[in-house]
PDB file of C-alpha atoms and ligand atoms in Angstrom:
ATOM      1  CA  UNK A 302     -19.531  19.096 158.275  1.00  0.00           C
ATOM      2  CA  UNK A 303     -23.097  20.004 159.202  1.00  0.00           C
ATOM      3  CA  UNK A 304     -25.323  20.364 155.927  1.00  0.00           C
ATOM      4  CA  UNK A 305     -22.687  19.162 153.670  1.00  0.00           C
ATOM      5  CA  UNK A 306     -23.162  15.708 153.307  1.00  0.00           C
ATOM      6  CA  UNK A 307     -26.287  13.731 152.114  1.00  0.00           C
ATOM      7  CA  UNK A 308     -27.221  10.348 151.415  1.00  0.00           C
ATOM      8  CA  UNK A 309     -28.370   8.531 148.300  1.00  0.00           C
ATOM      9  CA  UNK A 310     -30.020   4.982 146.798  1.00  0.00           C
ATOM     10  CA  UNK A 311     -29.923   4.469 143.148  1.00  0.00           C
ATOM     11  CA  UNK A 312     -32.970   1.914 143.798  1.00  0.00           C
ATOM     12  CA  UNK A 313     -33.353  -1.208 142.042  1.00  0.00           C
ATOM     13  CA  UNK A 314     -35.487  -0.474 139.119  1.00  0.00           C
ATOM     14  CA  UNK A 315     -32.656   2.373 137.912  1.00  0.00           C
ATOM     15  CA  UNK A 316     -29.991  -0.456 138.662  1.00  0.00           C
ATOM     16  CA  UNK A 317     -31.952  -3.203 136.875  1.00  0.00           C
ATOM     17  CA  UNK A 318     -31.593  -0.637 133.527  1.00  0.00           C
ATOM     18  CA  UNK A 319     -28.362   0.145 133.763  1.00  0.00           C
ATOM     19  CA  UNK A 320     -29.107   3.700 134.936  1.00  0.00           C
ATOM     20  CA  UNK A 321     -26.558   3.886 137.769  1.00  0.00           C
ATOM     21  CA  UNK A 322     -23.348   5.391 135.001  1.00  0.00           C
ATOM     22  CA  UNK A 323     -25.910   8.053 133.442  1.00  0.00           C
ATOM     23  CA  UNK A 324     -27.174   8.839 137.729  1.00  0.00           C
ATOM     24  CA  UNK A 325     -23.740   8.875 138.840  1.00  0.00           C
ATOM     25  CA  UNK A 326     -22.536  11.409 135.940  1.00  0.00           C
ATOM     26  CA  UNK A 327     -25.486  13.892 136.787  1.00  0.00           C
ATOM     27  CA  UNK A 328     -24.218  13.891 140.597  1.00  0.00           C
ATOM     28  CA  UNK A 329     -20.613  14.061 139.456  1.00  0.00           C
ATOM     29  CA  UNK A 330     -21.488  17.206 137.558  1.00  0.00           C
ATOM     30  CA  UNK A 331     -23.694  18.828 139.933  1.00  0.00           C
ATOM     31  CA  UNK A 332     -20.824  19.185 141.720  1.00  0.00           C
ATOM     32  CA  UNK A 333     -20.816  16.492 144.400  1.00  0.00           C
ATOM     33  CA  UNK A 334     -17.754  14.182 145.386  1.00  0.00           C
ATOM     34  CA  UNK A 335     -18.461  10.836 146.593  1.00  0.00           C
ATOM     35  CA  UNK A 336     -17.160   9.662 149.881  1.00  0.00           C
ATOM     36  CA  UNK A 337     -18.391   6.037 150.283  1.00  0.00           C
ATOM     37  CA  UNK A 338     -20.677   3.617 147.796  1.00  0.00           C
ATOM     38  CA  UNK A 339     -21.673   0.475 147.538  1.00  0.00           C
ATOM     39  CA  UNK A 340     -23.913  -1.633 145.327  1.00  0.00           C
ATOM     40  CA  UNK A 341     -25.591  -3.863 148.026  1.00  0.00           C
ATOM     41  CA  UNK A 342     -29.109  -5.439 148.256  1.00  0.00           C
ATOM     42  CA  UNK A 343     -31.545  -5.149 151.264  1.00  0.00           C
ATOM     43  CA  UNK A 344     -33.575  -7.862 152.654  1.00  0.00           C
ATOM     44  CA  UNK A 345     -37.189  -7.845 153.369  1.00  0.00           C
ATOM     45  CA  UNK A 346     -36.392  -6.664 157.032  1.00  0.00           C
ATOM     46  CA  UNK A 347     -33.598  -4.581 156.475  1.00  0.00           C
ATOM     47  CA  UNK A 348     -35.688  -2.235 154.177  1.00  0.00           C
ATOM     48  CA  UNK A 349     -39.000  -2.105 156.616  1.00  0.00           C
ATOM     49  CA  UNK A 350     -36.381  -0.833 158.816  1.00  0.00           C
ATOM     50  CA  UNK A 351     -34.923   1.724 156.670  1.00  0.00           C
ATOM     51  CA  UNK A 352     -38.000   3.052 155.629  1.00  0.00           C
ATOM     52  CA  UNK A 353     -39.865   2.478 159.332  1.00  0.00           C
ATOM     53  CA  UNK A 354     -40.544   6.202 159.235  1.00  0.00           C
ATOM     54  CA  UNK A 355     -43.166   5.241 156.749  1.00  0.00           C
ATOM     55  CA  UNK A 356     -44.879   2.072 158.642  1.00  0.00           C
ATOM     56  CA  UNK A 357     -48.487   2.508 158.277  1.00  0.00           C
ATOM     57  CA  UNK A 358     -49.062   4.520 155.354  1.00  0.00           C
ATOM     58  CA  UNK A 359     -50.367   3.177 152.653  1.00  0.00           C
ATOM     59  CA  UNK A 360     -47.586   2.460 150.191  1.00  0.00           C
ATOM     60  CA  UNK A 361     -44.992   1.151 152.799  1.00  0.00           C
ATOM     61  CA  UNK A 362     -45.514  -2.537 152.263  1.00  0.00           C
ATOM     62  CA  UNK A 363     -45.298  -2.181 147.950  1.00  0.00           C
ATOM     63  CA  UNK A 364     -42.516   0.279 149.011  1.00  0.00           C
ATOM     64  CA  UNK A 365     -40.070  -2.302 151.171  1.00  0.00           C
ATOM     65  CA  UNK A 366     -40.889  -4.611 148.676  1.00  0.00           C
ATOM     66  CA  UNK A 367     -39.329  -2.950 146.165  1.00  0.00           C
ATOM     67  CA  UNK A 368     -36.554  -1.847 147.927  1.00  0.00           C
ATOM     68  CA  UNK A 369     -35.671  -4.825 148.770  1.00  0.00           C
ATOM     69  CA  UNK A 370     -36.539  -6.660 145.050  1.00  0.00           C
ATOM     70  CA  UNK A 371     -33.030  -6.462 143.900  1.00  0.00           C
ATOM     71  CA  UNK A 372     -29.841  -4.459 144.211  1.00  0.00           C
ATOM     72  CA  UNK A 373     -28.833  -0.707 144.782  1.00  0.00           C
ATOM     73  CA  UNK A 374     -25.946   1.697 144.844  1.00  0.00           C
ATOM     74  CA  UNK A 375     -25.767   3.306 148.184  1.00  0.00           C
ATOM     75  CA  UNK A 376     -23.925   6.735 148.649  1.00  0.00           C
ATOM     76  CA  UNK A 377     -22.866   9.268 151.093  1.00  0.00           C
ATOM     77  CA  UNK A 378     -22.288  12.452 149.244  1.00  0.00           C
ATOM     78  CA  UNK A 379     -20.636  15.653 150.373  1.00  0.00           C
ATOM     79  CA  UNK A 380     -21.551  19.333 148.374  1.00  0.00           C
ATOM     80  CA  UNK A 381     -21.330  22.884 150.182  1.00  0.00           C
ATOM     81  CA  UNK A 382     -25.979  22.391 150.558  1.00  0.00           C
ATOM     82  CA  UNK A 383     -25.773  18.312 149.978  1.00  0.00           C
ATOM     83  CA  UNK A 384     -29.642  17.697 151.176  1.00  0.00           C
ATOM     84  CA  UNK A 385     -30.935  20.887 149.337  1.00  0.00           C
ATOM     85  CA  UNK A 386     -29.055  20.786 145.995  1.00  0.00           C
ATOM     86  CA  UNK A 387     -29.225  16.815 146.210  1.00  0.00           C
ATOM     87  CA  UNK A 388     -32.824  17.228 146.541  1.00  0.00           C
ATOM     88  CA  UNK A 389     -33.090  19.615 143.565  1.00  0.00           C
ATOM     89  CA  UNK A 390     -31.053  17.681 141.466  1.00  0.00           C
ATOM     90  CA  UNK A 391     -33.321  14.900 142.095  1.00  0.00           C
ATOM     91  CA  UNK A 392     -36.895  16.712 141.645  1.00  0.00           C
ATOM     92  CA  UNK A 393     -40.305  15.447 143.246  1.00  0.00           C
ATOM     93  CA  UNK A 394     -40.750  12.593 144.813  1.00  0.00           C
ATOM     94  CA  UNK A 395     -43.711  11.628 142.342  1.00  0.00           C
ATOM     95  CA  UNK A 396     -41.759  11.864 138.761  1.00  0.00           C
ATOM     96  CA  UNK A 397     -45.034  13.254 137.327  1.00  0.00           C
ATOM     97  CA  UNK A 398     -44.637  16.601 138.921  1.00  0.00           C
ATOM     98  CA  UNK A 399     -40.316  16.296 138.935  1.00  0.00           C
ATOM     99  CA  UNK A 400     -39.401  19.102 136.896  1.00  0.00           C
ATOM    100  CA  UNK A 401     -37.100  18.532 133.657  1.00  0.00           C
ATOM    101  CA  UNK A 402     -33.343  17.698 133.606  1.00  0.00           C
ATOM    102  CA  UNK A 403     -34.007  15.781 136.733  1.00  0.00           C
ATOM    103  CA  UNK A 404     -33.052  12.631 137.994  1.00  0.00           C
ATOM    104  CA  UNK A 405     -36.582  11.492 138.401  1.00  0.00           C
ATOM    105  CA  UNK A 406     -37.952  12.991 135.676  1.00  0.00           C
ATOM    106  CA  UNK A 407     -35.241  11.184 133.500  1.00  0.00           C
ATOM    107  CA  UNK A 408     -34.853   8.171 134.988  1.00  0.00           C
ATOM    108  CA  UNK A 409     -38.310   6.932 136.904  1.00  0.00           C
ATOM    109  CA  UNK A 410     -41.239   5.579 136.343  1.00  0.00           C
ATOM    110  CA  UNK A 411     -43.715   6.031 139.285  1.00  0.00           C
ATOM    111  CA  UNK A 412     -43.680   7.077 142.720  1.00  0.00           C
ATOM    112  CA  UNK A 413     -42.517   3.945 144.503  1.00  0.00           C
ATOM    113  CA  UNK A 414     -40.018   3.274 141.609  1.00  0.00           C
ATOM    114  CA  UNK A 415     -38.518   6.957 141.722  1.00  0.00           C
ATOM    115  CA  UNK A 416     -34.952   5.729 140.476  1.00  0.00           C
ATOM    116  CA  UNK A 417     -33.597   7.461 143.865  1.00  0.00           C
ATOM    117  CA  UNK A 418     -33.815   7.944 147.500  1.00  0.00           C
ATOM    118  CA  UNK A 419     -32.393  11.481 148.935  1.00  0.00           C
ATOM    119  CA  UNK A 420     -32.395  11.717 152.259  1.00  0.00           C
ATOM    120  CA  UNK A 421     -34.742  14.908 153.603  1.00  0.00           C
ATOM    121  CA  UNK A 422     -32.763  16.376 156.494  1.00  0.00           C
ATOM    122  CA  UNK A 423     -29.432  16.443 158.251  1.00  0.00           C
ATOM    123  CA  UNK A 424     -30.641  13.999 161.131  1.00  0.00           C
ATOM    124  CA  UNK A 425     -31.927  11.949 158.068  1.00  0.00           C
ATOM    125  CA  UNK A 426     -28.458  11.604 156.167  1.00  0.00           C
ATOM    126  CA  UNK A 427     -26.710  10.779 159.046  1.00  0.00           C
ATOM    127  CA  UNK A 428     -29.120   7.886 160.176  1.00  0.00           C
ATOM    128  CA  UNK A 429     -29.308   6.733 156.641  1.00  0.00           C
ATOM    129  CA  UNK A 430     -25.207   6.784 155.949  1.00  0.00           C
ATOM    130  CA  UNK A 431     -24.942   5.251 159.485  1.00  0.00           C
ATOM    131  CA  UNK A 432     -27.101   2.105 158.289  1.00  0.00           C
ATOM    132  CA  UNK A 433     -24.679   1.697 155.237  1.00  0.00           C
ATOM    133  CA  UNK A 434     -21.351   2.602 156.198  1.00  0.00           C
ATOM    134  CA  UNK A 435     -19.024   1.942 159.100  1.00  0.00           C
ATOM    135  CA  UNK A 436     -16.150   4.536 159.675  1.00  0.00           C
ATOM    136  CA  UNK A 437     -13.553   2.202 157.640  1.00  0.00           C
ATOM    137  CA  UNK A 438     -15.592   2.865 154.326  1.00  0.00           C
ATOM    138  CA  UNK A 439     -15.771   6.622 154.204  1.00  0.00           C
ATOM    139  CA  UNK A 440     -13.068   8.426 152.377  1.00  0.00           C
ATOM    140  CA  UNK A 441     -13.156  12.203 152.939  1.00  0.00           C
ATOM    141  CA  UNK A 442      -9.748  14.120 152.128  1.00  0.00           C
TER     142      UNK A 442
HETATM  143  P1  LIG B1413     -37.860   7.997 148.821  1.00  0.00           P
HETATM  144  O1  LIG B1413     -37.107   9.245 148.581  1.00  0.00           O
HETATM  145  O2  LIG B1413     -37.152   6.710 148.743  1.00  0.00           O
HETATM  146  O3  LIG B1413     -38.540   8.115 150.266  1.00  0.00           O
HETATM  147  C1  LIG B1413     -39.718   7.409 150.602  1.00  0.00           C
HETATM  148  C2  LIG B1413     -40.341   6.759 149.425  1.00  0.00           C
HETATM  149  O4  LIG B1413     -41.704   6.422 149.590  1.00  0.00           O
HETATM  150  C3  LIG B1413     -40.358   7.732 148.257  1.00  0.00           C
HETATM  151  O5  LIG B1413     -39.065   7.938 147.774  1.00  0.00           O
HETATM  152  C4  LIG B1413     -41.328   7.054 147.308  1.00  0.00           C
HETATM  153  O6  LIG B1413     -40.707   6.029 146.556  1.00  0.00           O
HETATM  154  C5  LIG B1413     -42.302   6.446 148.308  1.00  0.00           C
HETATM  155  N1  LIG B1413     -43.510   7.265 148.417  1.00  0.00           N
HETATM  156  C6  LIG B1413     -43.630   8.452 148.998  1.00  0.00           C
HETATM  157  N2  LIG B1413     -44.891   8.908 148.899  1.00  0.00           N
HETATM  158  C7  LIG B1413     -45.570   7.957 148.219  1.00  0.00           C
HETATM  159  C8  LIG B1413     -46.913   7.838 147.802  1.00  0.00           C
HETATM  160  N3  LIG B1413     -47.815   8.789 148.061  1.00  0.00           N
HETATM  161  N4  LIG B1413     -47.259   6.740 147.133  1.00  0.00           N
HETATM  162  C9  LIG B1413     -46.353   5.768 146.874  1.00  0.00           C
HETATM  163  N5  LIG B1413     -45.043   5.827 147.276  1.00  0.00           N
HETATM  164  C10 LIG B1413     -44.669   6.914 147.939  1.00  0.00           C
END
């Protein structure tokens, strides 16, 4: 349904610390259901590509390097406002200005090692969930 699902990385610094339970509780409780996951690792080229939107700015190369540094837990999520709510429940991109009780606040520790990826718009979560997830390994009721 249009605006009611989202897409998520727990990214490899959060999964190196053992974050993904405490993450996974927070997104439970927020109120969204999870209808595919995996804890998978990108390489090299597979993260440039995720993150092409980004090619040429000036953190892209210390960002697919880190994204691809180790494993994640990939998610499509489904909420009645997934990308807004997901996005709240997340906070800023840079966890120095995330505001408390969020993910990021909680959980990261700089802007490139944010603890997790949200995607930003419908378009977004479906090209993001599409690069993760064939058909077979999506469970919605
Ligand atoms: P994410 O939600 O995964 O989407 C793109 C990522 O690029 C973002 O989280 C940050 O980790 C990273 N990013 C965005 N802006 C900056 C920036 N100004 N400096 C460093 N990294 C950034």
């Amino acid at each position: 349904m249009a605006g009611n699902v989202t897409f998520t990385m727990i990214k490899p610094g959060a999964v190196k610390k053992n974050y993904v339970g405490a993450i996974l509780k927070m997104i439970n409780e927020a109120g969204f259901v999870i209808r595919a996951m995996k804890l998978t690792r990108m390489s090299g080229t597979q993260a440039a590509s995720f993150y092409e939107v980004h090619q040429g700015k000036p953190f892209y190369d210390e960002l697919v390097k880190f994204m691809s540094s180790g494993p994640i837990v990939a998610a499509i999520l489904e909420k009645e406002n997934a990308i807004a709510d997901y996005r709240e429940l997340i906070g800023a991109t840079n966890p120095d200005n995330a505001a408390e009780g969020t993910v990021r606040k909680m959980f990261a520790c700089s802007v490139t090692q944010n603890a997790v990826h949200g995607a930003d718009s419908d378009e977004n979560a479906k090209r993001e969930a599409d690069f993760f997830f064939s058909t077979f390994e999506r469970f919605y009721d």
